């Protein structure tokens, strides 16, 4: 009897219980609100004159969710019996919360969008509303894809071979960015999408691979620079910096500032982890802070100044931030109950402000639980890193942990209005966003593989 | 093994976690009410509008404000902003100093979901017969009270309003704690939300009668004035209307601003309770009552009479009619100024004494037995003077001897006498009640959400103002006014087929006698007609209701105020059945 996998099962079952309870509460809220849920063919219908929308509140979605994670668990039993037992339950919990919130939001958002379009007729009316009506359905499909990709990653990726390559990741990421710039679709004035995916999510992973490879190869050298001269520092760390700037430049040029900032912080933290002089890290921090301040002061690019102004005075400058703050502060200790809050008043709540919705509906307890879930994941990653001998794998796991930690912090802080808004999504399928979910699950697959295989 | 660098990262992550948790605590627990109750105001747009105003993009044409399109197009490039500015044109108004102002409230929204806590369904108002006057529904999506005033303008001066922006006035303000059900343990009701209960406020039943109010309001029409109807035996205020009034259901902000700022129409003032007018000849009721009582005590001038030739007498008082030789009955019936001016001077400070007995120089509290709540009216003034210290004091005896001409004017209800319609109605009611003054009151009972009575008004025993004999004599005099005095041509009331009507003469019905006193009071403004007053009661032999009517600047009392009074008394008598 494998103790790790049984332990994992022991953790998975309460997660399933809690998430199923959440679905039940949601179903009750729907009954209260008059939204129909149907088991047959998995669609519920709302009649909103003049449209009839299939809301796709599939009562079987919880079943699909449980089945998918049970499948993943069974796969791990066969393929990676020694993998860390807490990773999968935490991922299941966070994905489950995300799924509940998406299901809860989709009818209200679809109705609100429909009403708005009714008063402001626009050609793409129906598609717009349908996209919102399908939030829950799409989310479960993304999670399914994610699990599939994680399984494929575990089956196919050869970490030994990967550890040898460094610069190819930088090349691929730059090519990807350029391709998006040239062939991508423009949404809101920014070219971020290509073939229905947001490549930035995958670029984050690619750059982690690059960092890992570099640290693996030159790790000792970097560590040695702690006590050596500037020249040797340049020799070891120079290429790192150059490559990184090369990779980040195209993203910066698109003024896609959120992911740029994330990449920058991850790079800084990984660099520090790799063992450079602490002074260098400090200098970097100072440089970044002063650059940021100068950009704010000189009002270039204007979006930075705007975002900071909105941060300092949400009740005077930004309506959606005010609404988010109202939602958060009306949560109280236990929340208003799933389905009984009003998160649909916030703009883009399904991708940008999910944490605010969670705060309102599940209260302080629910929000703290989500934070703790992320903490568990990061702590387990660090634990895995500490017991891994192979430097490359170690660096990869630490990289994933850093990435998730920084990302989660920036988004939650942005929702709580202590940090300016960025366009990033909550990791691990809490927000709505296909590429983010798939990329995150690939990262989870890598972590599981590293923890499961003897190094 | 955990290297130092790994440890550093772990510490950093813990710091990040701590920041998030502290922020959560602050936003959700510590300062949550502050965030919940802050408004969002689009400062960017407000600043834009202010700068546009400063740059004279908007121009005033008398009352209207228009946009200078050319300047706007050159100033703003963005189409969406331009159309927004155009839409905001309707919210501009002309401020106090004549400048164009932009109302920030228009671009600000407020969070209308209560944090937690129980929503309270605000109590309603009913008239004396249980007719709903103020409807209150809770919108169960956002737990806000939707309050509707079913007879807005008729009851506004009494009930007032309760709106989030403009606050509370009149009874909505005075009885606020009852209406929110705060004076007792909460009365709960379930709602459609399984996790929410709501509290019920207390319902207030007024002594007013909606049919009387409606009739009086429609009769006053576009005139400025007031009507007060009192139940004689108990002192209940059955009708109190003030026009022009205001409909608190109005959602438009400029209507509210006009109502509050309109210094001429003053729709927010209650002319029935709080505005003072010179009562004119209606004050002769008080003087006559004082004279009768005086004659009881010192019967010397029992047959005092005066020759009225229509000109000025020694006290500088004149009368437009020449009445010949008149004694009390004729003088009262014909409302002879010369007679009463002399009587007044002879009475001297007795006038002040009896005026004060009738309630002058004193505020009325219309919620007399409701502890902790006062709804006071303006004190009517009789013979008050300003002292050196700028306070108001009634005349003392020496003042009455000093300037007889002034006293004479007071005796005919001008100059030193200012009365509210309520006060004069109380005068009529006291006379009709055989000289016993009943404190008027507004609230009949207050019941909580379960129907339990928290307060039920019981009239007190009253105060005797004049002797019963004097009162009966006064009643004869007042009946005489309507029979062959100044009120003889006023429309009559008949009792026919179970109803009181005021149809034309010649109908087959029982004549219902009315008693009263007309009044025509000079306002001091030479380009305007005098105020039209009437006080009285009906039926004259078995008095039920007393009334006071004033129609500002409408001329003779018998012309305007008296017919209104007869109609309203008929409505009151009908409503009583």
Coordinates of C-alpha atoms in Angstrom, one line a residue, chain A residues 51-276:
Chain A
X51 CA -33.5 36.2 -26.2
X52 CA -33.5 32.7 -24.7
X53 CA -30.2 31.8 -23.4
X54 CA -28.9 28.4 -22.6
X55 CA -27.1 29.1 -19.4
X56 CA -25.4 25.8 -19.4
X57 CA -25.7 25.4 -15.6
X58 CA -25.0 21.8 -15.9
X59 CA -25.8 20.0 -12.8
X60 CA -23.3 17.4 -13.9
X61 CA -20.4 19.8 -13.8
X62 CA -19.5 18.8 -10.3
X63 CA -19.5 15.2 -11.4
X64 CA -17.1 16.0 -14.3
X65 CA -14.9 17.9 -11.9
X66 CA -14.6 15.0 -9.5
X67 CA -14.1 12.5 -12.3
X68 CA -11.3 14.5 -13.8
X69 CA -9.4 14.8 -10.5
X70 CA -10.0 11.2 -9.6
X71 CA -8.6 10.3 -13.0
X72 CA -5.5 12.4 -12.4
X73 CA -5.1 10.8 -9.0
X74 CA -5.3 7.3 -10.5
X75 CA -2.8 8.3 -13.2
X76 CA -0.4 9.4 -10.4
X77 CA -0.9 6.2 -8.6
X78 CA 0.4 4.4 -11.7
X79 CA 3.0 6.7 -13.0
X80 CA 4.3 8.8 -10.1
X81 CA 3.5 6.9 -6.9
X82 CA 6.0 8.9 -4.9
X83 CA 4.9 12.4 -5.9
X84 CA 4.0 14.9 -3.2
X85 CA 0.6 14.1 -1.7
X86 CA -0.5 17.7 -1.0
X87 CA -0.1 19.2 -4.5
X88 CA -3.1 17.6 -6.2
X89 CA -5.6 18.2 -3.4
X90 CA -4.6 21.9 -3.2
X91 CA -4.9 22.2 -7.0
X92 CA -8.3 20.5 -6.8
X93 CA -9.5 22.8 -4.1
X94 CA -8.5 26.0 -5.9
X95 CA -9.9 24.8 -9.2
X96 CA -13.1 23.8 -7.5
X97 CA -13.5 27.2 -5.9
X98 CA -12.8 28.8 -9.3
X99 CA -15.4 26.6 -10.9
X100 CA -18.1 27.4 -8.3
X101 CA -17.5 31.1 -8.8
X102 CA -17.6 30.9 -12.5
X103 CA -20.9 29.0 -12.4
X104 CA -22.2 31.5 -9.9
X105 CA -21.3 34.4 -12.0
X106 CA -22.3 33.3 -15.5
X107 CA -26.1 33.8 -15.3
X108 CA -25.9 37.2 -13.6
X109 CA -23.2 38.5 -16.0
X110 CA -25.1 37.2 -19.0
X111 CA -28.3 38.9 -17.8
X112 CA -26.5 42.1 -17.1
X113 CA -24.8 42.1 -20.4
X114 CA -28.0 41.3 -22.2
X115 CA -29.8 44.2 -20.5
X116 CA -27.0 46.5 -21.3
X117 CA -26.9 45.4 -25.0
X118 CA -30.6 45.8 -25.1
X119 CA -30.2 49.4 -24.3
X120 CA -27.2 49.9 -26.5
X121 CA -27.7 47.7 -29.5
X122 CA -24.4 46.4 -31.0
X123 CA -24.0 43.9 -33.7
X124 CA -22.2 41.2 -31.7
X125 CA -24.9 41.2 -29.0
X126 CA -25.7 37.5 -28.9
X127 CA -22.2 36.2 -29.0
X128 CA -21.1 38.5 -26.3
X129 CA -23.8 37.2 -24.0
X130 CA -23.3 33.6 -24.9
X131 CA -19.6 33.9 -24.0
X132 CA -20.6 35.0 -20.6
X133 CA -23.3 32.4 -20.3
X134 CA -20.7 29.7 -20.9
X135 CA -18.2 30.7 -18.2
X136 CA -18.8 27.7 -16.0
X137 CA -18.8 25.3 -19.0
X138 CA -15.7 26.7 -20.5
X139 CA -13.9 26.7 -17.1
X140 CA -14.5 23.0 -16.6
X141 CA -13.3 22.4 -20.2
X142 CA -10.2 24.3 -19.5
X143 CA -9.6 22.4 -16.3
X144 CA -10.1 19.2 -18.2
X145 CA -7.6 20.3 -20.8
X146 CA -5.2 21.4 -18.1
X147 CA -5.3 18.0 -16.5
X148 CA -4.8 16.4 -19.8
X149 CA -1.8 18.6 -20.5
X150 CA -0.4 17.9 -17.1
X151 CA -0.6 14.2 -17.8
X152 CA 1.0 14.6 -21.2
X153 CA 3.7 16.7 -19.6
X154 CA 4.4 14.1 -17.0
X155 CA 4.5 11.4 -19.7
X156 CA 6.6 13.2 -22.3
X157 CA 8.9 15.7 -20.8
X158 CA 12.4 14.6 -20.3
X159 CA 14.0 16.9 -17.7
X160 CA 17.5 15.5 -18.3
X161 CA 17.4 16.6 -21.9
X162 CA 15.8 19.9 -21.1
X163 CA 18.4 20.8 -18.6
X164 CA 21.0 21.0 -21.4
X165 CA 19.2 23.6 -23.3
X166 CA 19.1 27.2 -22.3
X167 CA 19.0 29.7 -25.0
X168 CA 16.5 27.9 -27.1
X169 CA 13.8 28.9 -24.6
X170 CA 14.7 32.5 -25.0
X171 CA 14.6 32.2 -28.7
X172 CA 11.2 30.5 -28.7
X173 CA 9.7 33.0 -26.4
X174 CA 10.9 35.9 -28.4
X175 CA 9.6 34.3 -31.6
X176 CA 6.3 33.7 -30.0
X177 CA 6.1 37.3 -28.9
X178 CA 7.0 38.6 -32.3
X179 CA 4.5 36.3 -33.9
X180 CA 1.8 37.6 -31.6
X181 CA 2.8 41.1 -32.5
X182 CA 2.6 40.4 -36.2
X183 CA -0.3 37.9 -36.5
X184 CA -2.1 38.3 -33.3
X185 CA -5.7 39.5 -32.8
X186 CA -6.1 42.9 -31.3
X187 CA -8.3 43.2 -28.2
X188 CA -8.6 46.5 -26.4
X189 CA -5.8 47.9 -28.5
X190 CA -3.3 45.3 -27.4
X191 CA -2.1 42.3 -29.4
X192 CA -2.0 39.6 -26.8
X193 CA -3.8 36.7 -28.4
X194 CA -2.8 34.3 -31.1
X195 CA -5.0 31.4 -32.2
X196 CA -7.1 31.8 -29.1
X197 CA -4.2 31.6 -26.7
X198 CA -2.4 34.1 -24.7
X199 CA 1.3 33.2 -25.2
X200 CA 2.5 35.3 -22.3
X201 CA 1.5 32.5 -19.9
X202 CA 3.6 30.0 -21.8
X203 CA 6.5 32.5 -22.1
X204 CA 6.6 32.6 -18.3
X205 CA 7.2 28.9 -18.3
X206 CA 9.7 29.0 -21.1
X207 CA 11.7 31.7 -19.2
X208 CA 11.6 29.5 -16.1
X209 CA 13.1 26.7 -18.1
X210 CA 15.8 29.1 -19.3
X211 CA 16.6 30.3 -15.8
X212 CA 16.7 26.7 -14.6
X213 CA 19.0 25.7 -17.3
X214 CA 21.3 28.6 -16.8
X215 CA 21.4 28.0 -13.0
X216 CA 22.1 24.4 -13.6
X217 CA 25.0 25.1 -15.8
X218 CA 26.6 28.1 -14.2
X219 CA 25.2 27.7 -10.7
X220 CA 28.4 27.2 -9.0
X221 CA 30.0 30.0 -10.9
X222 CA 27.2 32.4 -9.9
X223 CA 27.5 31.3 -6.3
X224 CA 31.2 32.0 -6.5
X225 CA 30.6 35.5 -7.7
X226 CA 29.5 36.3 -4.2
X227 CA 32.9 36.8 -3.1
X228 CA 34.7 37.6 -6.3
X229 CA 35.3 40.5 -8.5
X230 CA 33.1 42.4 -10.8
X231 CA 34.7 40.9 -13.9
X232 CA 33.8 37.3 -13.0
X233 CA 30.3 38.5 -12.1
X234 CA 29.9 39.9 -15.5
X235 CA 31.2 36.7 -17.0
X236 CA 28.7 34.5 -15.2
X237 CA 25.7 36.8 -14.8
X238 CA 26.1 38.9 -17.8
X239 CA 24.6 36.5 -20.3
X240 CA 21.8 35.9 -17.9
X241 CA 20.9 39.5 -17.8
X242 CA 21.3 40.0 -21.5
X243 CA 19.1 37.1 -22.4
X244 CA 16.5 38.2 -19.9
X245 CA 16.3 41.7 -21.3
X246 CA 16.2 40.3 -24.8
X247 CA 13.2 38.1 -23.8
X248 CA 11.4 40.8 -21.9
X249 CA 11.8 43.7 -24.4
X250 CA 9.1 42.7 -26.8
X251 CA 6.7 42.3 -23.9
X252 CA 7.6 45.6 -22.5
X253 CA 7.2 47.3 -25.8
X254 CA 3.6 46.2 -25.9
X255 CA 3.1 48.0 -22.7
X256 CA 1.8 44.9 -21.2
X257 CA 3.0 45.9 -17.8
X258 CA 1.5 43.4 -15.5
X259 CA 3.3 40.3 -16.8
X260 CA 6.4 42.3 -17.4
X261 CA 6.5 43.2 -13.7
X262 CA 5.9 39.6 -12.7
X263 CA 8.7 38.3 -15.0
X264 CA 11.0 41.0 -13.6
X265 CA 10.3 40.1 -10.0
X266 CA 10.6 36.3 -10.7
X267 CA 13.9 36.9 -12.5
X268 CA 15.1 39.0 -9.6
X269 CA 14.1 36.4 -7.0
X270 CA 15.5 33.5 -9.0
X271 CA 18.7 35.4 -9.5
X272 CA 19.0 35.9 -5.8
X273 CA 18.2 32.3 -5.2
X274 CA 20.9 31.3 -7.6
X275 CA 23.4 32.9 -5.3
X276 CA 24.5 36.3 -6.5

